[in-house]
Coordinates of C-alpha atoms and ligand atoms in Angstrom, one line a residue:
Chain A
M130 CA 0.0 0.0 0.0
A131 CA 1.0 3.6 -0.5
T132 CA 3.3 4.9 2.2
D133 CA 1.3 8.1 2.7
I134 CA -2.2 7.1 3.8
R135 CA -4.5 10.1 3.9
V136 CA -8.0 10.0 5.1
I137 CA -10.4 11.8 2.8
G138 CA -14.0 12.8 3.2
S139 CA -15.4 10.1 1.1
F140 CA -13.6 7.5 3.3
V141 CA -15.3 8.9 6.3
Q142 CA -18.7 8.8 4.7
A143 CA -18.1 5.2 3.5
M144 CA -16.7 4.1 6.9
M145 CA -20.0 5.1 8.5
I146 CA -21.9 2.9 6.1
C147 CA -19.6 -0.1 5.4
P148 CA -15.8 -0.4 6.1
R149 CA -15.5 -2.6 3.0
Q150 CA -16.2 0.4 0.9
V151 CA -13.3 2.2 2.4
W152 CA -10.9 -0.6 1.5
L153 CA -12.1 -0.8 -2.0
M154 CA -12.0 3.0 -2.5
S155 CA -8.5 3.1 -1.2
R156 CA -7.4 0.8 -4.1
Q157 CA -9.3 2.9 -6.6
I158 CA -11.7 0.0 -7.0
C159 CA -14.5 2.4 -7.7
P160 CA -18.1 1.3 -8.0
D161 CA -19.9 0.7 -11.2
E162 CA -21.1 4.0 -12.5
D163 CA -24.1 2.5 -14.3
N164 CA -25.7 2.3 -10.8
V165 CA -28.8 4.4 -10.8
F166 CA -28.3 5.6 -7.2
L167 CA -25.0 7.1 -8.0
E168 CA -26.5 8.9 -11.0
L169 CA -29.3 10.3 -8.8
G170 CA -26.8 11.5 -6.2
R171 CA -24.8 13.3 -8.9
L172 CA -27.8 14.9 -10.5
I173 CA -29.1 16.3 -7.2
G174 CA -25.6 17.4 -6.3
S175 CA -25.2 19.4 -9.5
H176 CA -28.6 21.1 -9.6
A177 CA -29.4 22.0 -6.1
Y178 CA -28.4 25.3 -4.5
G179 CA -27.2 26.5 -7.9
R180 CA -26.5 30.1 -6.7
E181 CA -24.3 29.5 -3.7
R182 CA -22.9 26.2 -4.7
K183 CA -19.2 26.0 -5.2
E184 CA -17.0 23.0 -5.0
V185 CA -13.8 23.9 -3.3
H186 CA -10.6 22.0 -3.2
L187 CA -8.5 22.7 -0.2
G188 CA -5.5 20.3 0.1
H189 CA -6.9 16.9 0.4
L190 CA -10.4 18.2 1.1
C191 CA -13.1 18.6 -1.4
L192 CA -15.9 20.7 0.0
D193 CA -19.3 20.7 -1.6
L194 CA -20.1 24.2 -0.7
V195 CA -18.5 27.1 1.1
R196 CA -20.0 30.5 1.8
R197 CA -19.4 33.2 4.3
G198 CA -21.6 32.8 7.3
G199 CA -22.3 35.4 10.0
R200 CA -19.4 34.5 12.1
E201 CA -17.1 32.3 10.0
F202 CA -17.1 30.2 6.9
V203 CA -20.0 27.8 6.5
V204 CA -19.1 24.5 5.0
G205 CA -22.0 22.7 3.4
E206 CA -22.5 19.1 2.3
V207 CA -25.3 18.2 0.0
K208 CA -26.9 14.8 0.4
K209 CA -29.6 13.0 -1.4
S210 CA -31.7 12.2 1.6
S211 CA -31.4 12.2 5.4
R212 CA -31.2 8.4 5.3
A213 CA -27.4 8.5 5.2
R214 CA -27.6 11.5 7.5
E215 CA -25.3 10.2 10.2
A216 CA -22.7 9.4 7.6
A217 CA -23.0 12.9 6.0
R218 CA -22.8 14.5 9.4
M219 CA -19.6 12.7 10.2
Q220 CA -18.1 13.6 6.9
L221 CA -18.9 17.2 7.6
A222 CA -17.5 17.0 11.1
F223 CA -14.3 15.5 9.5
Y224 CA -14.0 18.6 7.2
L225 CA -14.4 20.9 10.1
Y226 CA -11.8 19.0 12.0
E227 CA -9.3 19.1 9.1
L228 CA -9.9 22.8 8.6
R229 CA -9.3 23.4 12.3
E230 CA -6.0 21.5 11.9
M231 CA -5.1 24.0 9.1
G232 CA -6.0 26.9 11.4
I233 CA -9.4 27.6 9.9
E234 CA -12.4 27.8 12.1
A235 CA -15.7 27.0 10.4
E236 CA -19.1 25.7 11.2
G237 CA -21.0 23.3 9.1
E238 CA -24.4 23.0 7.6
L239 CA -26.0 19.8 6.3
L240 CA -28.2 20.3 3.3
F241 CA -31.0 18.1 2.3
P242 CA -32.4 19.8 -0.9
E243 CA -35.1 17.2 -1.5
E244 CA -36.5 17.8 2.0
R245 CA -35.7 21.5 1.9
R246 CA -34.0 21.2 5.2
R247 CA -30.7 22.4 6.7
E248 CA -29.0 21.3 9.8
R249 CA -26.2 23.0 11.8
V250 CA -23.1 21.0 12.7
V251 CA -20.7 22.4 15.3
L252 CA -17.4 20.8 16.2
D253 CA -17.4 20.3 19.9
A254 CA -15.3 18.1 22.1
G255 CA -17.5 15.1 21.7
L256 CA -17.5 15.4 17.9
I257 CA -13.7 15.9 17.9
Q258 CA -13.3 12.6 19.7
Q259 CA -15.6 10.8 17.3
V260 CA -13.7 12.1 14.3
E261 CA -10.3 11.1 15.7
E262 CA -11.6 7.6 16.5
L263 CA -13.1 7.3 13.0
K264 CA -9.8 8.3 11.4
R265 CA -8.0 5.6 13.4
R266 CA -10.5 3.0 12.3
I267 CA -10.2 4.0 8.7
I268 CA -6.5 3.8 8.6
A269 CA -6.7 0.3 10.2
V270 CA -9.0 -0.8 7.5
I271 CA -6.8 0.5 4.7
Y272 CA -3.8 -1.3 6.1
R273 CA -5.5 -4.6 5.8
D274 CA -4.2 -6.6 2.9
K275 CA -7.7 -8.0 2.1
P276 CA -11.0 -6.2 2.1
P277 CA -13.3 -6.8 5.1
P278 CA -15.7 -9.4 3.8
P279 CA -19.1 -8.2 2.6
Q280 CA -21.9 -8.2 5.1
K281 CA -25.5 -8.0 4.2
I282 CA -26.8 -4.7 5.5
P283 CA -29.9 -2.8 4.4
F284 CA -27.6 -0.4 2.5
C285 CA -26.4 -3.2 0.1
S286 CA -29.5 -3.1 -1.9
K287 CA -28.7 0.3 -3.2
C288 CA -24.9 0.2 -3.0
A289 CA -23.0 0.5 -6.2
Y290 CA -20.5 -2.1 -5.0
A291 CA -23.3 -4.8 -4.7
E292 CA -22.4 -6.6 -7.9
L293 CA -18.8 -6.9 -6.9
C294 CA -19.6 -7.9 -3.3
W295 CA -22.3 -10.5 -4.1
A296 CA -21.1 -11.9 -7.5
Chain B
M183 CA -30.7 -1.5 -19.9
Q184 CA -28.0 -0.5 -22.4
K185 CA -28.1 -2.3 -25.7
T186 CA -25.7 -3.6 -28.4
L187 CA -26.3 -1.9 -31.7
Y188 CA -25.5 -4.2 -34.7
L189 CA -24.8 -2.5 -38.0
F190 CA -25.3 -4.8 -41.0
A191 CA -25.7 -2.4 -43.8
S192 CA -22.9 -0.2 -45.2
G193 CA -23.1 3.6 -44.8
R194 CA -22.0 6.3 -42.4
L195 CA -21.7 6.4 -38.6
R196 CA -21.6 9.9 -37.1
R197 CA -22.3 12.0 -34.1
K198 CA -25.4 14.2 -34.3
D199 CA -25.8 16.2 -31.1
N200 CA -26.1 13.7 -28.3
T201 CA -27.1 10.8 -30.6
I202 CA -25.3 8.4 -32.8
C203 CA -26.6 8.8 -36.3
V204 CA -26.6 5.8 -38.7
E205 CA -27.0 6.6 -42.4
S206 CA -27.4 3.8 -44.8
E207 CA -29.4 2.8 -47.8
E208 CA -32.1 1.7 -45.3
G209 CA -32.5 5.3 -44.2
T210 CA -31.2 7.4 -41.3
K211 CA -31.6 6.3 -37.7
Y212 CA -30.7 8.0 -34.4
F213 CA -29.7 6.3 -31.2
P214 CA -29.3 8.2 -27.9
V215 CA -25.7 7.5 -26.9
T216 CA -26.6 6.6 -23.3
S217 CA -28.8 3.8 -24.5
L218 CA -25.8 2.0 -26.1
R219 CA -23.2 -0.2 -24.4
D220 CA -21.4 -1.2 -27.6
I221 CA -21.7 -1.2 -31.4
V222 CA -20.9 -4.2 -33.6
V223 CA -20.1 -3.2 -37.2
F224 CA -20.4 -5.7 -40.0
G225 CA -20.9 -3.4 -42.9
E226 CA -18.5 -1.0 -44.7
V227 CA -18.9 2.0 -42.4
D228 CA -17.3 5.4 -42.7
L229 CA -16.6 7.1 -39.4
N230 CA -14.4 9.9 -38.2
K231 CA -12.4 11.0 -35.1
K232 CA -15.2 13.1 -33.8
L233 CA -17.3 10.0 -33.5
L234 CA -14.5 8.1 -31.8
E235 CA -14.1 10.9 -29.3
F236 CA -17.8 10.8 -28.7
M237 CA -17.6 7.1 -28.1
Q238 CA -14.7 7.6 -25.7
E239 CA -16.6 10.3 -23.7
N240 CA -19.6 8.1 -23.4
E241 CA -17.7 4.9 -22.8
V242 CA -19.1 2.9 -25.8
V243 CA -17.0 0.1 -27.2
L244 CA -16.9 -0.5 -31.0
H245 CA -16.3 -3.9 -32.5
F246 CA -15.5 -4.4 -36.2
F247 CA -16.1 -7.5 -38.3
G248 CA -14.7 -8.0 -41.7
H249 CA -16.5 -8.8 -44.9
Y250 CA -16.4 -12.5 -44.2
G251 CA -17.8 -12.2 -40.7
N252 CA -14.4 -12.5 -39.2
Y253 CA -13.5 -10.4 -36.2
V254 CA -11.1 -7.5 -37.1
G255 CA -10.6 -5.6 -33.9
S256 CA -12.2 -3.2 -31.4
F257 CA -12.1 0.4 -30.5
Y258 CA -11.6 0.1 -26.8
P259 CA -11.9 3.7 -25.3
R260 CA -9.4 4.8 -22.7
E261 CA -10.1 3.0 -19.5
H262 CA -12.3 4.8 -17.0
Y263 CA -12.1 2.4 -14.1
N264 CA -8.4 2.5 -13.4
S265 CA -7.1 0.7 -10.4
G266 CA -3.3 0.3 -10.4
Y267 CA -3.8 -2.1 -7.5
V268 CA -6.0 -4.5 -9.5
I269 CA -3.7 -4.4 -12.5
L270 CA -0.6 -5.1 -10.4
R271 CA -2.4 -8.1 -8.9
Q272 CA -3.5 -9.2 -12.4
A273 CA 0.1 -9.1 -13.5
E274 CA 1.4 -10.8 -10.4
H275 CA -1.0 -13.7 -11.1
Y276 CA 0.3 -13.9 -14.6
L277 CA 4.0 -13.8 -13.7
D278 CA 3.7 -16.5 -11.0
P279 CA 3.6 -19.9 -12.9
G280 CA 1.6 -21.6 -10.2
R281 CA -1.0 -18.9 -9.9
R282 CA -1.3 -18.6 -13.6
L283 CA -1.8 -22.3 -14.1
N284 CA -4.3 -22.4 -11.4
L285 CA -6.4 -19.7 -13.1
A286 CA -5.9 -21.1 -16.6
R287 CA -7.2 -24.5 -15.3
K288 CA -10.3 -22.8 -13.8
F289 CA -11.2 -21.5 -17.3
V290 CA -10.8 -24.9 -18.9
E291 CA -12.7 -26.5 -16.0
G292 CA -15.6 -24.1 -16.5
A293 CA -15.6 -24.6 -20.2
L294 CA -15.7 -28.4 -19.9
A295 CA -18.3 -28.4 -17.1
N296 CA -20.6 -26.2 -19.3
I297 CA -19.9 -28.4 -22.3
L298 CA -21.0 -31.5 -20.2
Q299 CA -24.0 -29.5 -19.1
V300 CA -25.1 -28.9 -22.7
L301 CA -24.5 -32.5 -23.6
R302 CA -26.5 -33.8 -20.6
Y303 CA -29.4 -31.5 -21.5
Y304 CA -29.7 -33.2 -24.9
Q305 CA -29.1 -36.6 -23.5
N306 CA -32.1 -36.0 -21.3
R307 CA -34.0 -35.3 -24.4
G308 CA -33.3 -38.7 -25.8
K309 CA -30.0 -38.2 -27.7
D310 CA -27.5 -41.0 -27.3
L311 CA -24.6 -38.9 -26.2
A312 CA -23.0 -41.2 -23.6
P313 CA -20.0 -42.0 -26.0
Y314 CA -19.1 -38.3 -25.9
I315 CA -20.0 -37.5 -22.3
E316 CA -17.8 -40.2 -20.9
P317 CA -14.5 -39.3 -22.4
I318 CA -15.1 -35.6 -21.9
A319 CA -16.0 -36.2 -18.2
C320 CA -12.8 -38.2 -17.9
L321 CA -10.7 -35.4 -19.4
A322 CA -12.5 -32.9 -17.1
G323 CA -11.7 -34.9 -14.0
D324 CA -8.3 -36.4 -13.1
R325 CA -6.6 -35.5 -16.4
L326 CA -7.3 -31.8 -15.8
S327 CA -6.3 -31.8 -12.2
L328 CA -3.0 -33.5 -13.0
C329 CA -1.9 -31.0 -15.7
G330 CA 1.4 -29.5 -15.0
N331 CA 1.5 -26.7 -17.5
I332 CA -0.6 -24.5 -19.9
E333 CA 0.3 -26.6 -23.0
E334 CA -1.1 -29.7 -21.4
L335 CA -4.2 -27.8 -20.4
M336 CA -4.7 -26.6 -24.0
A337 CA -4.2 -30.2 -25.3
I338 CA -6.8 -31.5 -22.9
E339 CA -9.2 -28.8 -23.9
G340 CA -8.5 -29.6 -27.6
N341 CA -9.2 -33.3 -27.1
A342 CA -12.5 -32.6 -25.2
R343 CA -13.6 -30.2 -27.9
A344 CA -12.9 -32.7 -30.7
Y345 CA -15.4 -35.1 -29.0
Y346 CA -17.8 -32.3 -28.4
Y347 CA -17.9 -31.1 -32.0
D348 CA -18.4 -34.7 -33.2
S349 CA -21.4 -34.9 -30.9
F350 CA -23.1 -32.0 -32.9
N351 CA -24.0 -34.6 -35.5
I352 CA -26.0 -36.6 -32.9
I353 CA -27.6 -33.5 -31.3
L354 CA -28.5 -32.2 -34.8
E355 CA -29.6 -35.5 -36.3
G356 CA -32.0 -34.8 -39.2
A357 CA -30.6 -31.3 -39.8
P358 CA -29.3 -30.6 -43.3
F359 CA -25.8 -29.9 -42.0
V360 CA -23.0 -32.2 -40.9
I361 CA -19.7 -31.2 -39.1
K362 CA -16.5 -33.1 -40.0
G363 CA -14.3 -31.7 -37.3
R364 CA -13.5 -28.1 -36.4
S365 CA -12.1 -25.9 -39.1
K366 CA -11.5 -22.3 -38.4
R367 CA -9.5 -20.6 -41.1
P368 CA -11.6 -20.9 -43.2
P369 CA -14.7 -22.6 -41.8
A370 CA -15.4 -25.5 -44.2
D371 CA -19.1 -26.0 -43.6
P372 CA -22.1 -24.2 -42.2
L373 CA -21.8 -25.5 -38.7
N374 CA -18.2 -24.4 -38.5
A375 CA -19.2 -21.0 -39.9
L376 CA -21.8 -20.7 -37.1
I377 CA -19.3 -21.8 -34.4
S378 CA -16.7 -19.2 -35.5
F379 CA -19.2 -16.4 -35.8
G380 CA -20.8 -17.2 -32.4
N381 CA -17.4 -17.5 -30.7
S382 CA -16.3 -14.1 -32.1
L383 CA -19.5 -12.4 -30.8
I384 CA -18.9 -13.9 -27.3
Y385 CA -15.4 -12.6 -27.3
T386 CA -16.7 -9.1 -28.0
K387 CA -19.4 -9.4 -25.4
V388 CA -16.9 -10.3 -22.8
L389 CA -14.5 -7.5 -23.9
T390 CA -17.3 -5.0 -23.5
E391 CA -18.0 -6.2 -20.0
I392 CA -14.3 -6.1 -19.1
Y393 CA -14.4 -2.5 -20.0
K394 CA -16.9 -2.0 -17.2
T395 CA -14.5 -3.5 -14.6
H396 CA -11.0 -2.7 -13.3
L397 CA -9.4 -5.6 -15.2
D398 CA -6.9 -5.1 -18.0
P399 CA -8.1 -7.1 -21.1
R400 CA -4.5 -7.6 -22.3
I401 CA -3.5 -9.9 -19.4
G402 CA -5.0 -13.3 -19.9
Y403 CA -3.9 -16.6 -18.2
L404 CA -4.9 -19.5 -20.5
H405 CA -4.3 -17.5 -23.6
A406 CA -0.8 -16.1 -23.5
T407 CA -0.4 -12.4 -23.0
N408 CA 1.6 -10.4 -25.4
F409 CA 0.3 -7.0 -24.4
R410 CA -0.7 -6.1 -27.9
R411 CA -3.9 -8.1 -28.1
F412 CA -6.8 -8.7 -25.9
T413 CA -6.6 -12.1 -24.3
L414 CA -8.5 -12.0 -21.0
N415 CA -11.8 -12.0 -22.9
L416 CA -10.7 -15.2 -24.7
D417 CA -10.2 -16.8 -21.3
V418 CA -13.5 -15.9 -19.8
A419 CA -15.4 -16.6 -23.1
E420 CA -14.3 -20.2 -22.8
I421 CA -16.9 -20.6 -20.0
F422 CA -19.7 -18.9 -21.9
K423 CA -19.2 -20.2 -25.4
P424 CA -21.0 -23.6 -24.8
I425 CA -24.0 -22.1 -23.0
F426 CA -24.5 -19.1 -25.1
A427 CA -23.0 -19.5 -28.6
D428 CA -23.5 -23.3 -29.0
R429 CA -27.0 -23.3 -27.6
V430 CA -28.0 -20.6 -30.1
L431 CA -26.5 -22.7 -32.8
F432 CA -28.5 -25.8 -31.7
T433 CA -31.7 -23.7 -31.6
L434 CA -31.2 -22.1 -35.0
V435 CA -30.2 -25.3 -36.8
G436 CA -32.3 -27.8 -34.7
K437 CA -35.5 -25.8 -35.2
K438 CA -34.6 -25.2 -38.8
M439 CA -34.8 -21.5 -38.4
I440 CA -31.6 -21.2 -40.4
G441 CA -31.1 -23.1 -43.7
S442 CA -28.6 -23.5 -46.6
G443 CA -29.9 -20.2 -48.1
D444 CA -28.4 -18.3 -45.2
F445 CA -24.8 -19.4 -46.1
K446 CA -22.6 -18.7 -49.1
R447 CA -19.5 -20.3 -50.4
H448 CA -16.4 -18.3 -51.0
G449 CA -13.5 -20.4 -52.3
A450 CA -12.9 -23.1 -49.6
A451 CA -14.8 -21.1 -47.0
V452 CA -18.4 -21.3 -46.0
L453 CA -19.7 -18.0 -44.7
L454 CA -22.9 -16.7 -43.1
K455 CA -24.9 -14.3 -45.3
E456 CA -26.3 -11.2 -43.8
S457 CA -29.7 -12.9 -43.3
G458 CA -27.9 -15.6 -41.3
R459 CA -26.0 -13.2 -39.2
R460 CA -29.2 -11.3 -38.4
L461 CA -30.9 -14.5 -37.3
Y462 CA -28.0 -15.4 -35.1
V463 CA -27.6 -12.0 -33.5
K464 CA -31.3 -11.8 -32.7
E465 CA -31.3 -15.3 -31.1
L466 CA -28.1 -14.5 -29.1
E467 CA -29.5 -11.1 -27.8
D468 CA -32.8 -12.8 -26.8
K469 CA -30.7 -15.3 -24.8
L470 CA -28.5 -12.7 -23.2
Q471 CA -31.5 -10.6 -22.1
T472 CA -33.1 -13.6 -20.4
T473 CA -33.1 -13.1 -16.7
F474 CA -32.9 -15.4 -13.7
Y475 CA -33.0 -15.0 -10.0
H476 CA -29.5 -14.5 -8.5
R477 CA -29.5 -15.8 -5.0
R478 CA -26.6 -13.9 -3.6
L479 CA -27.6 -10.6 -5.2
K480 CA -31.2 -11.3 -4.3
R481 CA -32.6 -9.9 -7.6
N482 CA -33.1 -10.9 -11.2
V483 CA -30.1 -10.5 -13.4
S484 CA -29.7 -11.1 -17.2
Y485 CA -27.1 -13.4 -18.7
Q486 CA -25.4 -10.3 -20.0
T487 CA -24.9 -9.2 -16.4
L488 CA -23.8 -12.7 -15.5
I489 CA -20.7 -12.1 -17.7
R490 CA -19.8 -9.0 -15.6
L491 CA -20.4 -10.9 -12.4
E492 CA -18.0 -13.5 -13.6
L493 CA -15.4 -10.8 -14.0
Y494 CA -16.0 -9.5 -10.6
K495 CA -15.4 -13.0 -9.2
L496 CA -12.1 -12.9 -11.0
E497 CA -11.3 -9.5 -9.5
K498 CA -12.0 -10.9 -6.1
H499 CA -9.7 -13.8 -6.7
L500 CA -6.9 -11.5 -7.8
I501 CA -7.2 -9.3 -4.7
G502 CA -7.0 -12.5 -2.6
E503 CA -10.5 -12.3 -1.3
E504 CA -12.3 -15.4 -2.6
T505 CA -11.0 -18.3 -4.8
Y506 CA -12.4 -18.1 -8.3
E507 CA -14.8 -20.8 -9.2
P508 CA -16.1 -20.6 -12.8
F509 CA -19.8 -20.3 -13.5
V510 CA -21.4 -23.6 -14.3
S511 CA -24.9 -23.7 -15.8
R512 CA -27.5 -25.8 -14.1
W513 CA -30.0 -25.8 -16.9
Ligands
SF4_232 S1 -22.8 -4.0 -1.1 FE1 -23.0 -4.1 1.1 S2 -21.1 -5.1 1.8 FE2 -20.7 -4.4 -0.3 S3 -19.7 -2.4 -0.1 FE3 -21.9 -2.1 -0.4 S4 -22.7 -1.9 1.7 FE4 -20.7 -2.9 1.9

């Protein structure tokens, strides 16, 4: 494996859903793009919040949306539905954490365009601990020389890796 | 569901906005690019770089066949699923003689198991195929497991196939065609013409599916790799040829859907006419679109998808996750 393992936002998101995804992503074994759920996610991502939307690349971070908030920057993350809400929240928390490491204070906002809903995410001590723990677990998964075996979870039915996992 | 577009007539293939435009003496037709997975060109077709760029952007593979129905080559757009990791593991399994032999053997194993499955199917329908099933089963058993190198594997497969092709005369008893052994260049009789044509189509089908995975089609195991030609599709096609191509042949010939009028002679070669090719392609597509319930995926999948699943199984073998076992038909 590469010597320099770097945790990125999509790994955090994936880790919250299924560690196997993290391992596969780390080897650039990307899911089948014919998958309709991926398409849907991309479409929503590209049309929603047209005016304020801006994808920003900052080091190893790829932020969906950044705008100036009242106090500081607000970093947004657009998701298809609140079903993977916890995963999205942790991904956002991870961004806030990494930004803080770079000396940038920000607060987060989770966006659910289809439900017309926003949710604030603030990096407090509890969340910091969760992010650090998650990062450690992600690195441990990536260091495995085989992927964690697939495990049937409800998410499998709409996961783009399903054909690979269950072939 | 993306489709394969077959072009029989000669004419022009070009990009028109977001569609592929086919101009021929039969008229002009438009196909939305997203509805196509690959295009198989039989006719004399003019095309330009703009079209190829369009194919590349939309990840559509093009396969070309010559005037005699022989496979010429493919336009395989730049890979979009690149995993250096998978390619390294693929090469590693090629370079290690033990691992390579092991995988090559699996492809032969799968091919022979599916051949036996086809023969048993016709035996259950009253054909006396025991004289063919026994020797092939014997080759598929001990003989195969004792093989020490690729050449021996190839020899065993060749022997098994000789019995198998002889059995076509029993399966197709009463049909107007007889096969006297396999002849490839050129095919000497209608059955050989059908076999060659069908096999080439299966090679292209598998190649298109490989394009949808992280595998490199140039690294094969049973068929030696020379990095200039696609070989992995030849390996994987071994498994599917009996259950897709040969069964289409038995249907077309057995049910007298295809006749002498669908073939033409050209010197020593017997070739399929356009009418014959159309019949074949239609029957093959119907077969590949048939769905069945996949127990692990818990949903219906088509035989077309089954090819991709087979490649994923291979990927899992290469990354050390699960030992590859070839697909064996149960019907
Ligand atoms: S299909 Fe299931 S096991 Fe496989 S990666 Fe997706 S969620 Fe994980």
